[in-house]
XYZ file of C-alpha atoms in Angstrom:
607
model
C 163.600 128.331 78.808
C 160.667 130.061 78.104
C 158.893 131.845 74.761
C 156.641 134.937 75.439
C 153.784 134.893 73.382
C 152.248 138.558 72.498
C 154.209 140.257 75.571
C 152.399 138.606 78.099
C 152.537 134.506 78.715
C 155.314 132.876 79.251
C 155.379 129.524 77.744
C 157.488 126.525 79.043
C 159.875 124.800 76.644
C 161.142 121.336 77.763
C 164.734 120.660 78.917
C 165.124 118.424 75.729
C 163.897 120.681 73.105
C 165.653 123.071 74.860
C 169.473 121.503 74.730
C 168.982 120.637 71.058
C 168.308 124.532 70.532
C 171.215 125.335 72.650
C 173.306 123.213 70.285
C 175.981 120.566 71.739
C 177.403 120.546 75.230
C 180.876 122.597 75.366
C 183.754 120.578 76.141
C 185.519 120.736 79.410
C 188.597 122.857 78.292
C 188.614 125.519 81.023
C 188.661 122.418 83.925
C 191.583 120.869 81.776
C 193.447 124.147 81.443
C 192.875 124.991 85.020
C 193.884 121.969 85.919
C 197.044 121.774 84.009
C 198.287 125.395 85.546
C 197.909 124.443 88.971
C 200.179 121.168 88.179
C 202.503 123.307 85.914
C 202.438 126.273 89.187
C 203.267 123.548 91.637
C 206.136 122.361 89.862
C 207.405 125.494 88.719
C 207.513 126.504 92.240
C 209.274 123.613 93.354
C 211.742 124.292 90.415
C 212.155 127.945 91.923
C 212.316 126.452 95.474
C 214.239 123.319 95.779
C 218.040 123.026 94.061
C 217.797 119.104 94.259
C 214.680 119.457 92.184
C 216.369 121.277 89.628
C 218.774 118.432 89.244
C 216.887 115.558 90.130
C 215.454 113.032 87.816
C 212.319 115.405 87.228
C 215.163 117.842 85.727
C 213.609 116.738 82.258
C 210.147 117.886 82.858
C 211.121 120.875 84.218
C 213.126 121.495 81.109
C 209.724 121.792 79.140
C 208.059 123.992 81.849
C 208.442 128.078 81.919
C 211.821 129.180 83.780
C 215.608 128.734 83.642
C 218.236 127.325 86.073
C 220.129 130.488 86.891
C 219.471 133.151 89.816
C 217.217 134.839 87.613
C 215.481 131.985 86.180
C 214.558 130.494 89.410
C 212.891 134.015 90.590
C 210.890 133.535 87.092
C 210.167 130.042 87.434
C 208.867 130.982 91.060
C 206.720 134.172 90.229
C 205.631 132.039 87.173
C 204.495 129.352 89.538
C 202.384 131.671 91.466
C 200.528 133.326 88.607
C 199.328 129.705 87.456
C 198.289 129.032 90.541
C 196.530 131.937 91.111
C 194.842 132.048 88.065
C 193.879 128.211 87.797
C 191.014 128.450 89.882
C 189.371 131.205 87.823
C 189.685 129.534 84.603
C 188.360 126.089 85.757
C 185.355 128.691 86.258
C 185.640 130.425 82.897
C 186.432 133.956 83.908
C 187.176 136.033 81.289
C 190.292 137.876 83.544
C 191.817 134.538 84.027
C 191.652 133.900 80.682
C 193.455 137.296 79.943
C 196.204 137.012 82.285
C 197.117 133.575 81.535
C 197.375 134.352 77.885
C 199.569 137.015 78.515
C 201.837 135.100 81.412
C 202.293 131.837 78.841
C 204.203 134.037 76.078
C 206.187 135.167 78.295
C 206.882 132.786 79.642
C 207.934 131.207 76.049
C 210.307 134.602 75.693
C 212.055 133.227 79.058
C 212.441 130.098 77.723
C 214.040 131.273 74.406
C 215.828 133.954 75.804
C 217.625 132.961 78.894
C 217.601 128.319 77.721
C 217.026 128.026 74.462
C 214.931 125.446 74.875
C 212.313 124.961 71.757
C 210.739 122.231 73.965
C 209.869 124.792 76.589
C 208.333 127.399 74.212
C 206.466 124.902 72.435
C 204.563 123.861 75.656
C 203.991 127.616 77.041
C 202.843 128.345 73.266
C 200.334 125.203 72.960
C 198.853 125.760 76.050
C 198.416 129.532 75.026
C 197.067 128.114 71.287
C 194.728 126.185 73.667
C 193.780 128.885 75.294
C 192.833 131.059 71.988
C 191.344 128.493 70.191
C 188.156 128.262 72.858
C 188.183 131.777 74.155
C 184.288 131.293 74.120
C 184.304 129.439 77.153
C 185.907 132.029 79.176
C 183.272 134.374 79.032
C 182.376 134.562 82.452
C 182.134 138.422 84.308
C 183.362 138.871 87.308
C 182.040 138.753 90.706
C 180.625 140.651 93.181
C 183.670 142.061 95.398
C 184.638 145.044 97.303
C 188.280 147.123 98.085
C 188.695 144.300 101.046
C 190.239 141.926 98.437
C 193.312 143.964 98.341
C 193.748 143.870 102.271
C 193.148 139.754 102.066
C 195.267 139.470 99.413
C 198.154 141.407 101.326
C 197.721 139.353 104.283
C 197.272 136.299 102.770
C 199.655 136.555 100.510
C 202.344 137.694 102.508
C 201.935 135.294 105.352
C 202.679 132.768 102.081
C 205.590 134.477 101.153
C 206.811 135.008 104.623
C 206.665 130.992 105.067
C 207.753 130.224 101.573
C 210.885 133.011 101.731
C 212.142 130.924 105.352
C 211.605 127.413 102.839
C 214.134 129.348 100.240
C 216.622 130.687 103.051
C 216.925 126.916 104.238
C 216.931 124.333 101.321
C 220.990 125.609 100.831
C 222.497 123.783 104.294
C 225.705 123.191 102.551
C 225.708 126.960 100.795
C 225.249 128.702 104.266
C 227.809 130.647 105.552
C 228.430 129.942 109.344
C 225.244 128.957 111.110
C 222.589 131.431 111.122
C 219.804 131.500 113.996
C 216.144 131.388 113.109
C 215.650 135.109 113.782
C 218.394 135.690 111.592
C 216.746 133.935 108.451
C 213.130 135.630 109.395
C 215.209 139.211 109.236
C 217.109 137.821 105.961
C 213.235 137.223 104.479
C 212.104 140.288 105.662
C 214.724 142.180 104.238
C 214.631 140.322 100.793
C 211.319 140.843 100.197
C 211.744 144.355 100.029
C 215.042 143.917 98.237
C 217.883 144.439 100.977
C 220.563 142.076 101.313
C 220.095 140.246 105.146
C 222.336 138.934 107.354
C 222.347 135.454 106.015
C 225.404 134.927 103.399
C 225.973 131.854 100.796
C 228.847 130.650 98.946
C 228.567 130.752 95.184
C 225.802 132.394 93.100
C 223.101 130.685 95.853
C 223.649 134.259 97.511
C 222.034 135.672 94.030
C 219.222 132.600 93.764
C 218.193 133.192 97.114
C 218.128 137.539 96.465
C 216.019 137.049 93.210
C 213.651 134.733 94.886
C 213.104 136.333 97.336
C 212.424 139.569 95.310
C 210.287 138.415 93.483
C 208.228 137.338 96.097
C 207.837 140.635 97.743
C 207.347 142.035 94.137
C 204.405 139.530 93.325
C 202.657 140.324 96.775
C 203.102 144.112 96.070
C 202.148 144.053 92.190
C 198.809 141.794 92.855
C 197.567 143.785 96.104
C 198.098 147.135 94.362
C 196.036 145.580 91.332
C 193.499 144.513 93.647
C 192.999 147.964 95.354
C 192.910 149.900 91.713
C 190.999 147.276 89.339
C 187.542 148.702 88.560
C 185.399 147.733 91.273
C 181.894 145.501 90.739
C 180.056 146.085 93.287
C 177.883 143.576 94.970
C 173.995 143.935 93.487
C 171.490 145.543 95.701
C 167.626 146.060 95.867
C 166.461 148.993 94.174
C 163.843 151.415 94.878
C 162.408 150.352 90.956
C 163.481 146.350 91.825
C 161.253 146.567 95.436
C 158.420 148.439 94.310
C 157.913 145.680 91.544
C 157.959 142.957 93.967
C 155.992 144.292 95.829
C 152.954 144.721 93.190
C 153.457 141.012 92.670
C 153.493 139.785 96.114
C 150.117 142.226 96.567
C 148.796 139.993 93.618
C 150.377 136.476 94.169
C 151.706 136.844 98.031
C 150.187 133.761 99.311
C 151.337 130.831 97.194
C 154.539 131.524 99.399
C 155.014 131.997 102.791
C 158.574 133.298 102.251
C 157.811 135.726 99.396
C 157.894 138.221 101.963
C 161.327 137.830 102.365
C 162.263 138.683 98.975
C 162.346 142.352 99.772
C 165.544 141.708 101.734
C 167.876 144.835 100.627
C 171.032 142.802 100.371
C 169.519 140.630 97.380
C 169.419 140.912 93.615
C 166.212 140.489 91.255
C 166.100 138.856 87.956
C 162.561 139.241 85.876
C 160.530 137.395 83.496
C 160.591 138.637 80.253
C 156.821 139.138 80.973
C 157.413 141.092 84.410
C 154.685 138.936 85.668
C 157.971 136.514 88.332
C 160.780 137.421 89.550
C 163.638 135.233 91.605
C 165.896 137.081 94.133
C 169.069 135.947 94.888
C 172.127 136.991 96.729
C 175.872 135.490 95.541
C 177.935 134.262 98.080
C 181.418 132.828 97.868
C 180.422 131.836 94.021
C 177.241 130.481 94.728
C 174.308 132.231 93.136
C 171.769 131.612 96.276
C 167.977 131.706 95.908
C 165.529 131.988 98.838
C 161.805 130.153 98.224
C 159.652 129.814 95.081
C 159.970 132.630 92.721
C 157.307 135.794 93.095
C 154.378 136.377 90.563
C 152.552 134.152 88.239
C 153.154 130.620 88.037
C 152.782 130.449 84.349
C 155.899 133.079 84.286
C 158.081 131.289 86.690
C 159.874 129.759 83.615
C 161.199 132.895 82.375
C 162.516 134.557 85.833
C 164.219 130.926 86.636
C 165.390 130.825 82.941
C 166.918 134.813 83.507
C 168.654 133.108 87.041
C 169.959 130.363 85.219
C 171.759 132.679 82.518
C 173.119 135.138 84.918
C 174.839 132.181 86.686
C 176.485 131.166 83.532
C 177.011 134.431 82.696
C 179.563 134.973 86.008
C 180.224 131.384 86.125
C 178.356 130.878 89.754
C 176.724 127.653 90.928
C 173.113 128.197 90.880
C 171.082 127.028 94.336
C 168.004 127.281 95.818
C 167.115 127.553 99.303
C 163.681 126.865 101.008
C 161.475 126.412 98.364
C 158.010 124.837 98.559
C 157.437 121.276 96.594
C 155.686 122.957 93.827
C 158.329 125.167 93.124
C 160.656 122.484 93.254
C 159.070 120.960 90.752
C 158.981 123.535 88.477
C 162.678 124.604 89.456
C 163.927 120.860 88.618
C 161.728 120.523 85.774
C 162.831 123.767 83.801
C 166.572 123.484 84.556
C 167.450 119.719 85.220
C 168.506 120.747 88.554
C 168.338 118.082 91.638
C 166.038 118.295 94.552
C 166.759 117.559 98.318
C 164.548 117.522 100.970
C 165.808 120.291 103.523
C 163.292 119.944 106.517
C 159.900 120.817 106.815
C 158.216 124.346 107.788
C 155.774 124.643 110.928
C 152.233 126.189 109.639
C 149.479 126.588 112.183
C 145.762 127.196 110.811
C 144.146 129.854 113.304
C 141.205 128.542 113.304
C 142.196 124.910 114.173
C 144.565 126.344 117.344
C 143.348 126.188 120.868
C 145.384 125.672 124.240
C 142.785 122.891 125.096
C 143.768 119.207 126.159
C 146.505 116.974 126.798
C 148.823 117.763 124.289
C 148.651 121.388 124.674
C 149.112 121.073 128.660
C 152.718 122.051 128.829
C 152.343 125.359 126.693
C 149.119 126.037 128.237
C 150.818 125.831 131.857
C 154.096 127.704 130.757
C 151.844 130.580 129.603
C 149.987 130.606 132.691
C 152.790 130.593 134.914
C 153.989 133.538 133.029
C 150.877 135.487 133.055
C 150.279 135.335 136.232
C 154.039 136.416 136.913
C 152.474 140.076 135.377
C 153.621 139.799 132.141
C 151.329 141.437 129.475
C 151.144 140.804 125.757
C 150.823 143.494 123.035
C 150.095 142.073 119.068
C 149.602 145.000 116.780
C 150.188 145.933 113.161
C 153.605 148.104 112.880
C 151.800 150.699 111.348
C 150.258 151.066 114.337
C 152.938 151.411 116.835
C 154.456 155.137 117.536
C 157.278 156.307 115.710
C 159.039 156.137 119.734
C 157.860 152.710 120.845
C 159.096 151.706 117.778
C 162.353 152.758 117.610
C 162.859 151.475 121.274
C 161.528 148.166 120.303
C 164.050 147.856 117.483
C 166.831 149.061 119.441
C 166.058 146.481 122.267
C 165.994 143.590 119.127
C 169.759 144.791 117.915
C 170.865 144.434 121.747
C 168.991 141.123 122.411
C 170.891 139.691 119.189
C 173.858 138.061 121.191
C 176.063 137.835 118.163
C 177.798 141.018 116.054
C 176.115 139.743 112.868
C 172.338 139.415 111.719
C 171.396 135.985 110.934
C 169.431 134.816 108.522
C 168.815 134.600 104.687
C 166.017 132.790 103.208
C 163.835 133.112 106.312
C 164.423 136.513 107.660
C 163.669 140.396 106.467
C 166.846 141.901 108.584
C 165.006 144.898 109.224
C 161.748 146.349 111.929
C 159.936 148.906 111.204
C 160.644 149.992 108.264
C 157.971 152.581 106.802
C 157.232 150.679 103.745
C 156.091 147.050 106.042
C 153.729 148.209 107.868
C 151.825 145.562 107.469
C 154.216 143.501 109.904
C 152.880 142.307 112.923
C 154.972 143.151 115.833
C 154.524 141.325 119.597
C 155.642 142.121 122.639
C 155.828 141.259 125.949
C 155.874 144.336 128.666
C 156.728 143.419 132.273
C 154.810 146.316 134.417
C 156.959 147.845 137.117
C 159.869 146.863 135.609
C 160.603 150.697 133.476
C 163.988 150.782 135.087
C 166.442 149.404 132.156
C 167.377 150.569 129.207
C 164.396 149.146 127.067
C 161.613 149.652 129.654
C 159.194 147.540 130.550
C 159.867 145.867 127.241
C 160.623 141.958 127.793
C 160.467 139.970 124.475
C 159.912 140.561 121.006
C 158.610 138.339 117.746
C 158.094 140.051 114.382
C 155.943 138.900 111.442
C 155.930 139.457 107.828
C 153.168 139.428 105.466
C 152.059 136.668 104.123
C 149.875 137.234 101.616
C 146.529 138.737 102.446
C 145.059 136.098 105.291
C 148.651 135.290 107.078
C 151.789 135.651 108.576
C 155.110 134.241 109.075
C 157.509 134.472 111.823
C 160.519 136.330 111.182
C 162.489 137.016 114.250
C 161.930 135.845 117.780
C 164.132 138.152 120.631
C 164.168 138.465 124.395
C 165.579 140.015 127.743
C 167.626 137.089 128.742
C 166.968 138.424 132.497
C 162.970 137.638 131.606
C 161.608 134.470 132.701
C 161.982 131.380 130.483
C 158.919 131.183 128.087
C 158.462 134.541 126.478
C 158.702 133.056 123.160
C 155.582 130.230 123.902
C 153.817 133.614 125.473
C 154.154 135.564 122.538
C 153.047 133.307 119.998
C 150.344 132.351 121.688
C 149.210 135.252 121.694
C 149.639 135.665 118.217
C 147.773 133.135 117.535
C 145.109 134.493 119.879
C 145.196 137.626 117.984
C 145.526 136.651 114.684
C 141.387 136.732 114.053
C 141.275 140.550 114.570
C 143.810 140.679 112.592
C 142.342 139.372 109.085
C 145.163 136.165 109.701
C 143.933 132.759 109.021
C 147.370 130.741 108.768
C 150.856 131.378 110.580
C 153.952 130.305 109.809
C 156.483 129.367 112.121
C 160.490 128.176 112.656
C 161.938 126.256 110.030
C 162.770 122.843 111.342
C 166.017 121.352 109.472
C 165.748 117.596 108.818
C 162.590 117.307 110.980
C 160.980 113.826 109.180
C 164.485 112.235 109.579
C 164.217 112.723 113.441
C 160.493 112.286 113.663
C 161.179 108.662 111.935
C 164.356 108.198 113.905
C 162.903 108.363 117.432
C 159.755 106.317 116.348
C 159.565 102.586 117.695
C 160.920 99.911 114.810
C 163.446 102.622 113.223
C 166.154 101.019 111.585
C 170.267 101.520 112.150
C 170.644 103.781 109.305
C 167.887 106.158 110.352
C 169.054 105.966 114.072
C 172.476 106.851 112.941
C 171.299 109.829 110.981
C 169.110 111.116 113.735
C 172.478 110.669 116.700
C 174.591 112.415 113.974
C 171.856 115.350 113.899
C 171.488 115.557 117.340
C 175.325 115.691 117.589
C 174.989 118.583 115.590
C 172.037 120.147 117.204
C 174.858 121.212 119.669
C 175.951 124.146 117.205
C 173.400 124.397 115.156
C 169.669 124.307 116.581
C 168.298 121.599 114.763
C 166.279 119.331 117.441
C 165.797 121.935 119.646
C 164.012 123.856 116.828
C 161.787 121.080 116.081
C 160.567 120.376 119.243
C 159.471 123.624 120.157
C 157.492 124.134 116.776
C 156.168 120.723 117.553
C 154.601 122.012 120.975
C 151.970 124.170 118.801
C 150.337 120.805 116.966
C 151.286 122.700 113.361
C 150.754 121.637 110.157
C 155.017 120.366 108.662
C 155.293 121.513 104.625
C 158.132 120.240 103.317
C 161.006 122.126 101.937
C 163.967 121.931 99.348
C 166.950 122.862 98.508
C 167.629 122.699 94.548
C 171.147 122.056 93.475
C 173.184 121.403 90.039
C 175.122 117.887 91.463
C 176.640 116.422 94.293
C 179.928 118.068 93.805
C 178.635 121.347 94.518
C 176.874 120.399 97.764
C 179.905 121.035 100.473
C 180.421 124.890 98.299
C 176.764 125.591 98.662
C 176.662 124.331 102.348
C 179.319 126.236 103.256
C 177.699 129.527 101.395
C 174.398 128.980 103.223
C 176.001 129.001 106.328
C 177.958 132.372 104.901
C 174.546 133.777 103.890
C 172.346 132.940 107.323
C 175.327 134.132 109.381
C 177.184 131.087 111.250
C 180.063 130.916 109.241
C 181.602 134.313 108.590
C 185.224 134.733 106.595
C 185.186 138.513 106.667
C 187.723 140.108 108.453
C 187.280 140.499 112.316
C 186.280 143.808 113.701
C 188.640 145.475 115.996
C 188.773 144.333 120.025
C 186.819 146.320 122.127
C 186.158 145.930 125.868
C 182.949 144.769 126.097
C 183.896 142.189 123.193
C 185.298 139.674 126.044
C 183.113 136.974 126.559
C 184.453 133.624 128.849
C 186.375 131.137 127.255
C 184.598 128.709 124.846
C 182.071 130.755 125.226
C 179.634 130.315 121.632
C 177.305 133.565 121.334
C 173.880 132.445 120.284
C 170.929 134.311 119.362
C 168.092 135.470 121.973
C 165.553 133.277 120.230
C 168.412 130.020 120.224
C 168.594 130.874 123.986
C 164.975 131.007 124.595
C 164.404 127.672 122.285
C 167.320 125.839 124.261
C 165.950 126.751 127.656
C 162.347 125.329 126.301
């Protein structure tokens, strides 16, 4: 929290003072009521489901819980179910369309009871658990999130797989009902049919033949009902960059640029910007999966930081997401964990090579300096210029040749990457390339390999993207930032970033002579990963260029939330996509157990 004094200076306010002007901590209700639905759902299904359950010795709790014990009531007590469940998951979050529904599903739910049982106990729980509801409708204030018109297509498929699987449970739990003996295909037809409505082939004895028909019903209702709600709802749109959002970032990272070397990265077009109240810092962000993701310190003025981290941290309350931060340097740690009473965890460290201090010169440079000479004298040439000075032609080839080098369908990267070359507005980029001479006859030329830089601040750079011909020889990557380096003088560059290195002090210590069995353990289990995820690999080649490590954080709310915001990292930097797969085309076949990798993980696993 932060107090602007006369428009301009933003200053800090401690966590303390700043919880007793917040006033008490809110109780837990929306985890409780969540909670409570999803047990109430998954026993009002089984009450739909299961006959024995109906008249077992669990027949008095189900007495108290919303649904009755004739055909109808079972198709209420199973739609009912469903709702609860559905819904539990955004109230434990506070959404405010939870919070909605579930008022209006609990009354009528009491009607049912009333109505079709008579049963005062039942409406007195629906109705307290409504009251509940009512009395702190504060805490479900949360808007909703980011989402597009691909929601209703998951929720039909998803959905209706369930109700497929759960209408076959509710065809069989009546063995001594059926009618002659039925064949499996026979009871998928008789689920098919019933979820539209039809009678199937299947026949009971008794009023099962109803139970089953309303069950099944309502099934096929529910999935129809929710994925036609999901299509038509008002749609909120995921937050993008604007024109206003990226010109302001840019005046600050003109002014303050070099406190970060990933500030650059904040004009990503897929993120959101909040501001200081000031103007004078800003944090990006992009949600994913419910996880309100930062990328690196925030941009401007230090003094301001408070207020743009104080804006993040009431947007994520706002929608309810878990706030994280990814990348960011140990002073903005600090400031991040000081101002919110976050948690910080050391990520890995980030490679950072001082021009001035690089040369190719003695033993621990020998391998580079012989891969690059091999190379060179091989006839490969080197090209390190600003983007603005490239042609509008080379240009476009060179980007072309970067999409086709990818080796996956998706761009990776989040906190580290740009996801664009050659955009007008970066010229100040620094583009390398590697041309082979003589070799014009493919579709990208002579053009070989590929490594773009982004601004950072006035006197440096940092490495954005690394891409090759995976017909070139082994190397390019060493080649080409070597010659960066070598270039870097004319270029007004004192200090270069390179790779990110994940975990890199806890396999430095790990391999060193004397490490203990916890450390050793923790470096086998990261080179076990290192097989999907270039962890080692990444580390050793940085380490070939003698850099400079800066550590780097992650900032996170507790524990609990660390396996969400893993997985929504891995969403964000592209190895773990949910989104529905694109349609199979020919040239989509790759060998079995094949894993698609980048161009630069090829190049830094053949190094």
């Amino acid at each position: 929290m932060s107090v602007t004094v006369d428009g301009d200076k933003s200053v800090s306010v401690p966590p303390r003072l700043r919880r007793l002007l917040r006033g008490p901590r809110p109780e837990s209700v929306p985890t409780v009521v969540g909670t409570a639905c999803t047990v109430v759902g998954l026993i009002d299904v089984a009450a739909g489901v299961f006959p024995r359950f109906r008249h077992s010795r669990m027949h008095t709790l189900a007495e108290v819980l919303p649904g009755a014990l004739g055909p109808f009531a079972a198709a209420l007590s199973l739609s009912a179910g469903i709702l609860l469940l559905l819904l539990a998951h955004g109230l434990k979050r506070h959404k405010r369309r939870a919070w909605r529904a579930a008022v209006v599903l609990l009354p009528a739910g009491a009607v049912a009871q009333f109505a079709y049982r008579h049963s005062i106990v039942g409406v007195l729980v629906s109705l307290t658990l409504c009251a509940l509801l009512i009395r702190h409708r504060d805490q479900f204030r949360a808007l909703p999130d980011p989402r597009s018109r691909w929601r209703a297509l998951a929720n039909f498929v998803l959905l209706g797989a369930s109700s497929l699987a759960l209408g076959l449970v509710i065809v069989s739990v009546h063995p001594g009902r059926v009618v002659g003996d039925p064949s499996i295909a026979d009871r998928l037809q008789h689920v098919l049919y019933g979820l539209f409505g039809v009678e199937g082939p299947v026949d009971y004895a008794g009023r099962t033949s109803w139970t089953v028909a309303y069950s099944l019903g309502a099934l096929g209702l529910l999935t129809a009902v929710t994925t036609i709600y999901f299509a038509f709802r008002p749609e909120h749109p995921a937050a993008r960059l604007t024109e206003d959002d990226e010109s302001r970032l840019r005046a600050l990272l003109a002014t303050h640029g070099g406190r970060d070397s990933l500030g650059h990265f904040a004009l990503r077009r897929d993120k959101a910007v909040v501001f200081s109240p000031s103007g004078k810092a800003a944090v990006c962000y992009r949600v994913v999966s419910g996880v309100m993701l930062a990328g690196g310190d925030p941009i401007g003025d230090v003094e301001a930081w408070p207020g743009a981290i104080e804006r993040f941290m009431d947007e994520a309350k706002a929608h309810s997401w878990t706030p994280a931060v990814m990348g960011c340097s140990e002073r903005g740690g600090e400031v991040w964990t000081r101002e919110t009473g976050l948690t910080a965890l050391e990520l890995g460290d980030e490679a950072v090579v001082d021009v001035a201090d690089f040369s190719l010169a003695g033993r621990a440079m020998r391998n580079v300096r012989q891969m690059v000479g091999r190379i060179e004298r091989n006839g490969y040439e080197t090209r390190v210029r600003r983007a603005r000075d490239i042609g509008a032609t080379e240009l476009e080839r060179i980007r072309r040749a970067a999409a086709d080098w990818r080796g996956t369908d998706t761009e990776r990267g989040f906190s580290m990457a740009l996801g664009r070359i050659g955009d007008p507005a970066d010229g100040d980029c620094v583009i390398a390339t590697a041309h082979l001479p003589g070799s014009g006859d493919g579709p990208h030329g002579d053009l070989k390999a590929v490594l773009h830089f982004v601004p950072w601040g006035r006197d440096g750079m940092s490495l954005e993207l690394m891409r090759r011909d995976r017909s070139a020889d082994p190397g390019m990557n060493e080649l080409l930032i070597v010659a960066s380096l070598q270039a870097a003088g004319k270029l007004g560059v004192q200090r270069v970033s390179l790779n990110f290195a994940m975990f890199r002090s806890a396999l430095a210590r790990g391999e060193r002579l004397g490490a203990g069995p916890v450390l050793r353990c923790w470096r086998g289990l990261l080179i076990f990963l290192s097989r999907w995820f270039q962890i080692e690999s990444l580390y050793k080649f940085n380490a070939k260029f003698r850099p400079r490590w800066e550590p780097r954080f992650m900032v996170f709310r507790s524990s609990r939330d660390l396996p969400r915001i893993g997985i929504a990292a891995m969403q964000a930097e592209g190895f773990v996509n949910f989104s529905l797969p694109r349609p199979f085309r020919p040239r989509d076949r790759r060998p079995c157990g094949h894993t698609p990798r980048t161009a630069q993980e090829h190049e830094v696993r053949a190094a």
